[in-house]
Amino acid sequence: MQLRRADEGDLAAILRLLRELNPDDPALSIEVAVANWRVMLAQSGLAVYVVELNGDLVATCTLLVVPNLTRNARPYALIENVVTLSAHRGQGYARAVLQFALAQAWQANCYKVMLSTSARSEGVLEFYRRCGFVDGVKTGFVAVPS
């Protein structure tokens, strides 16, 4: 197992992983996917981390480190799009990629890392707790376009 930052050549594998995260999302055209992937890779503070196993990407998450003017100018971070290929779940790959992302955030001197999930199953929530995330510390809100 190799933990690393994704690069331009990983787009097809990342799209495969994200299809398992949100199977109802419409498929992106290759032009839109490539354009957005390039923007993501060039975005300061944004990184997509992956678990590679025998040449295949089996898990991923995205970390965004945000500069800040509070907390003694320490940044904060957001983690999104945590997913493991269904055939590889329950083997520690999501935990490994999350721990890798958290280590990067702590190295960047973040004072907190936030993660939100739409999952309601106690198993998923307990997984995030075991990975070091604490619920009930803050109240989260989400706005979506109407």
mmCIF file with all atom_site columns, N, CA and C in Angstrom, residues 29-58:
data_model
loop_
_atom_site.group_PDB
_atom_site.id
_atom_site.type_symbol
_atom_site.label_atom_id
_atom_site.label_alt_id
_atom_site.label_comp_id
_atom_site.label_asym_id
_atom_site.label_entity_id
_atom_site.label_seq_id
_atom_site.pdbx_PDB_ins_code
_atom_site.Cartn_x
_atom_site.Cartn_y
_atom_site.Cartn_z
_atom_site.occupancy
_atom_site.B_iso_or_equiv
_atom_site.pdbx_formal_charge
_atom_site.auth_seq_id
_atom_site.auth_comp_id
_atom_site.auth_asym_id
_atom_site.auth_atom_id
_atom_site.pdbx_PDB_model_num
ATOM 1  N N  . SER A 1 29 ? -18.414 14.979 -18.763 1.00 0.00 ? 29 SER A N  1
ATOM 2  C CA . SER A 1 29 ? -17.712 14.818 -20.040 1.00 0.00 ? 29 SER A CA 1
ATOM 3  C C  . SER A 1 29 ? -16.223 14.816 -19.729 1.00 0.00 ? 29 SER A C  1
ATOM 4  N N  . ILE A 1 30 ? -15.450 14.175 -20.562 1.00 0.00 ? 30 ILE A N  1
ATOM 5  C CA . ILE A 1 30 ? -14.005 14.113 -20.330 1.00 0.00 ? 30 ILE A CA 1
ATOM 6  C C  . ILE A 1 30 ? -13.399 15.514 -20.336 1.00 0.00 ? 30 ILE A C  1
ATOM 7  N N  . GLU A 1 31 ? -13.943 16.411 -21.157 1.00 0.00 ? 31 GLU A N  1
ATOM 8  C CA . GLU A 1 31 ? -13.409 17.777 -21.225 1.00 0.00 ? 31 GLU A CA 1
ATOM 9  C C  . GLU A 1 31 ? -13.622 18.515 -19.896 1.00 0.00 ? 31 GLU A C  1
ATOM 10 N N  . VAL A 1 32 ? -14.816 18.374 -19.340 1.00 0.00 ? 32 VAL A N  1
ATOM 11 C CA . VAL A 1 32 ? -15.111 19.026 -18.055 1.00 0.00 ? 32 VAL A CA 1
ATOM 12 C C  . VAL A 1 32 ? -14.267 18.397 -16.947 1.00 0.00 ? 32 VAL A C  1
ATOM 13 N N  . ALA A 1 33 ? -14.175 17.082 -16.937 1.00 0.00 ? 33 ALA A N  1
ATOM 14 C CA . ALA A 1 33 ? -13.389 16.396 -15.907 1.00 0.00 ? 33 ALA A CA 1
ATOM 15 C C  . ALA A 1 33 ? -11.928 16.826 -15.963 1.00 0.00 ? 33 ALA A C  1
ATOM 16 N N  . VAL A 1 34 ? -11.337 16.835 -17.142 1.00 0.00 ? 34 VAL A N  1
ATOM 17 C CA . VAL A 1 34 ? -9.921  17.216 -17.282 1.00 0.00 ? 34 VAL A CA 1
ATOM 18 C C  . VAL A 1 34 ? -9.723  18.665 -16.857 1.00 0.00 ? 34 VAL A C  1
ATOM 19 N N  . ALA A 1 35 ? -10.588 19.561 -17.302 1.00 0.00 ? 35 ALA A N  1
ATOM 20 C CA . ALA A 1 35 ? -10.449 20.976 -16.953 1.00 0.00 ? 35 ALA A CA 1
ATOM 21 C C  . ALA A 1 35 ? -10.531 21.178 -15.440 1.00 0.00 ? 35 ALA A C  1
ATOM 22 N N  . ASN A 1 36 ? -11.507 20.551 -14.791 1.00 0.00 ? 36 ASN A N  1
ATOM 23 C CA . ASN A 1 36 ? -11.652 20.709 -13.342 1.00 0.00 ? 36 ASN A CA 1
ATOM 24 C C  . ASN A 1 36 ? -10.506 20.049 -12.588 1.00 0.00 ? 36 ASN A C  1
ATOM 25 N N  . TRP A 1 37 ? -10.054 18.903 -13.051 1.00 0.00 ? 37 TRP A N  1
ATOM 26 C CA . TRP A 1 37 ? -8.940  18.206 -12.416 1.00 0.00 ? 37 TRP A CA 1
ATOM 27 C C  . TRP A 1 37 ? -7.686  19.074 -12.452 1.00 0.00 ? 37 TRP A C  1
ATOM 28 N N  . ARG A 1 38 ? -7.446  19.710 -13.572 1.00 0.00 ? 38 ARG A N  1
ATOM 29 C CA . ARG A 1 38 ? -6.266  20.588 -13.682 1.00 0.00 ? 38 ARG A CA 1
ATOM 30 C C  . ARG A 1 38 ? -6.374  21.789 -12.737 1.00 0.00 ? 38 ARG A C  1
ATOM 31 N N  . VAL A 1 39 ? -7.575  22.347 -12.621 1.00 0.00 ? 39 VAL A N  1
ATOM 32 C CA . VAL A 1 39 ? -7.783  23.453 -11.676 1.00 0.00 ? 39 VAL A CA 1
ATOM 33 C C  . VAL A 1 39 ? -7.534  22.968 -10.251 1.00 0.00 ? 39 VAL A C  1
ATOM 34 N N  . MET A 1 40 ? -8.056  21.789 -9.930  1.00 0.00 ? 40 MET A N  1
ATOM 35 C CA . MET A 1 40 ? -7.868  21.245 -8.579  1.00 0.00 ? 40 MET A CA 1
ATOM 36 C C  . MET A 1 40 ? -6.393  21.035 -8.273  1.00 0.00 ? 40 MET A C  1
ATOM 37 N N  . LEU A 1 41 ? -5.662  20.453 -9.211  1.00 0.00 ? 41 LEU A N  1
ATOM 38 C CA . LEU A 1 41 ? -4.243  20.173 -8.976  1.00 0.00 ? 41 LEU A CA 1
ATOM 39 C C  . LEU A 1 41 ? -3.425  21.451 -8.826  1.00 0.00 ? 41 LEU A C  1
ATOM 40 N N  . ALA A 1 42 ? -3.875  22.531 -9.460  1.00 0.00 ? 42 ALA A N  1
ATOM 41 C CA . ALA A 1 42 ? -3.151  23.799 -9.383  1.00 0.00 ? 42 ALA A CA 1
ATOM 42 C C  . ALA A 1 42 ? -3.588  24.663 -8.206  1.00 0.00 ? 42 ALA A C  1
ATOM 43 N N  . GLN A 1 43 ? -4.697  24.317 -7.564  1.00 0.00 ? 43 GLN A N  1
ATOM 44 C CA . GLN A 1 43 ? -5.261  25.124 -6.477  1.00 0.00 ? 43 GLN A CA 1
ATOM 45 C C  . GLN A 1 43 ? -4.357  25.076 -5.249  1.00 0.00 ? 43 GLN A C  1
ATOM 46 N N  . SER A 1 44 ? -3.909  26.227 -4.810  1.00 0.00 ? 44 SER A N  1
ATOM 47 C CA . SER A 1 44 ? -3.081  26.302 -3.612  1.00 0.00 ? 44 SER A CA 1
ATOM 48 C C  . SER A 1 44 ? -3.867  25.802 -2.407  1.00 0.00 ? 44 SER A C  1
ATOM 49 N N  . GLY A 1 45 ? -3.261  24.923 -1.630  1.00 0.00 ? 45 GLY A N  1
ATOM 50 C CA . GLY A 1 45 ? -3.886  24.413 -0.418  1.00 0.00 ? 45 GLY A CA 1
ATOM 51 C C  . GLY A 1 45 ? -4.778  23.213 -0.624  1.00 0.00 ? 45 GLY A C  1
ATOM 52 N N  . LEU A 1 46 ? -5.058  22.835 -1.880  1.00 0.00 ? 46 LEU A N  1
ATOM 53 C CA . LEU A 1 46 ? -5.922  21.697 -2.152  1.00 0.00 ? 46 LEU A CA 1
ATOM 54 C C  . LEU A 1 46 ? -5.077  20.504 -2.582  1.00 0.00 ? 46 LEU A C  1
ATOM 55 N N  . ALA A 1 47 ? -5.364  19.361 -1.992  1.00 0.00 ? 47 ALA A N  1
ATOM 56 C CA . ALA A 1 47 ? -4.679  18.127 -2.380  1.00 0.00 ? 47 ALA A CA 1
ATOM 57 C C  . ALA A 1 47 ? -5.663  16.974 -2.343  1.00 0.00 ? 47 ALA A C  1
ATOM 58 N N  . VAL A 1 48 ? -5.524  16.092 -3.299  1.00 0.00 ? 48 VAL A N  1
ATOM 59 C CA . VAL A 1 48 ? -6.286  14.847 -3.321  1.00 0.00 ? 48 VAL A CA 1
ATOM 60 C C  . VAL A 1 48 ? -5.290  13.754 -2.976  1.00 0.00 ? 48 VAL A C  1
ATOM 61 N N  . TYR A 1 49 ? -5.595  13.021 -1.918  1.00 0.00 ? 49 TYR A N  1
ATOM 62 C CA . TYR A 1 49 ? -4.713  11.943 -1.475  1.00 0.00 ? 49 TYR A CA 1
ATOM 63 C C  . TYR A 1 49 ? -5.333  10.603 -1.839  1.00 0.00 ? 49 TYR A C  1
ATOM 64 N N  . VAL A 1 50 ? -4.469  9.647  -2.128  1.00 0.00 ? 50 VAL A N  1
ATOM 65 C CA . VAL A 1 50 ? -4.935  8.336  -2.567  1.00 0.00 ? 50 VAL A CA 1
ATOM 66 C C  . VAL A 1 50 ? -4.170  7.226  -1.869  1.00 0.00 ? 50 VAL A C  1
ATOM 67 N N  . VAL A 1 51 ? -4.828  6.071  -1.841  1.00 0.00 ? 51 VAL A N  1
ATOM 68 C CA . VAL A 1 51 ? -4.180  4.821  -1.458  1.00 0.00 ? 51 VAL A CA 1
ATOM 69 C C  . VAL A 1 51 ? -4.035  4.009  -2.732  1.00 0.00 ? 51 VAL A C  1
ATOM 70 N N  . GLU A 1 52 ? -2.801  3.662  -3.055  1.00 0.00 ? 52 GLU A N  1
ATOM 71 C CA . GLU A 1 52 ? -2.527  2.839  -4.225  1.00 0.00 ? 52 GLU A CA 1
ATOM 72 C C  . GLU A 1 52 ? -2.153  1.444  -3.758  1.00 0.00 ? 52 GLU A C  1
ATOM 73 N N  . LEU A 1 53 ? -2.788  0.454  -4.365  1.00 0.00 ? 53 LEU A N  1
ATOM 74 C CA . LEU A 1 53 ? -2.557  -0.939 -4.004  1.00 0.00 ? 53 LEU A CA 1
ATOM 75 C C  . LEU A 1 53 ? -2.324  -1.723 -5.288  1.00 0.00 ? 53 LEU A C  1
ATOM 76 N N  . ASN A 1 54 ? -1.137  -2.260 -5.432  1.00 0.00 ? 54 ASN A N  1
ATOM 77 C CA . ASN A 1 54 ? -0.798  -3.046 -6.636  1.00 0.00 ? 54 ASN A CA 1
ATOM 78 C C  . ASN A 1 54 ? -1.120  -2.290 -7.924  1.00 0.00 ? 54 ASN A C  1
ATOM 79 N N  . GLY A 1 55 ? -0.836  -0.987 -7.936  1.00 0.00 ? 55 GLY A N  1
ATOM 80 C CA . GLY A 1 55 ? -1.045  -0.173 -9.126  1.00 0.00 ? 55 GLY A CA 1
ATOM 81 C C  . GLY A 1 55 ? -2.437  0.398  -9.289  1.00 0.00 ? 55 GLY A C  1
ATOM 82 N N  . ASP A 1 56 ? -3.373  0.022  -8.420  1.00 0.00 ? 56 ASP A N  1
ATOM 83 C CA . ASP A 1 56 ? -4.745  0.534  -8.496  1.00 0.00 ? 56 ASP A CA 1
ATOM 84 C C  . ASP A 1 56 ? -5.021  1.484  -7.341  1.00 0.00 ? 56 ASP A C  1
ATOM 85 N N  . LEU A 1 57 ? -5.784  2.543  -7.618  1.00 0.00 ? 57 LEU A N  1
ATOM 86 C CA . LEU A 1 57 ? -6.219  3.437  -6.553  1.00 0.00 ? 57 LEU A CA 1
ATOM 87 C C  . LEU A 1 57 ? -7.461  2.843  -5.915  1.00 0.00 ? 57 LEU A C  1
ATOM 88 N N  . VAL A 1 58 ? -7.422  2.642  -4.596  1.00 0.00 ? 58 VAL A N  1
ATOM 89 C CA . VAL A 1 58 ? -8.527  1.981  -3.910  1.00 0.00 ? 58 VAL A CA 1
ATOM 90 C C  . VAL A 1 58 ? -9.241  2.888  -2.913  1.00 0.00 ? 58 VAL A C  1
#
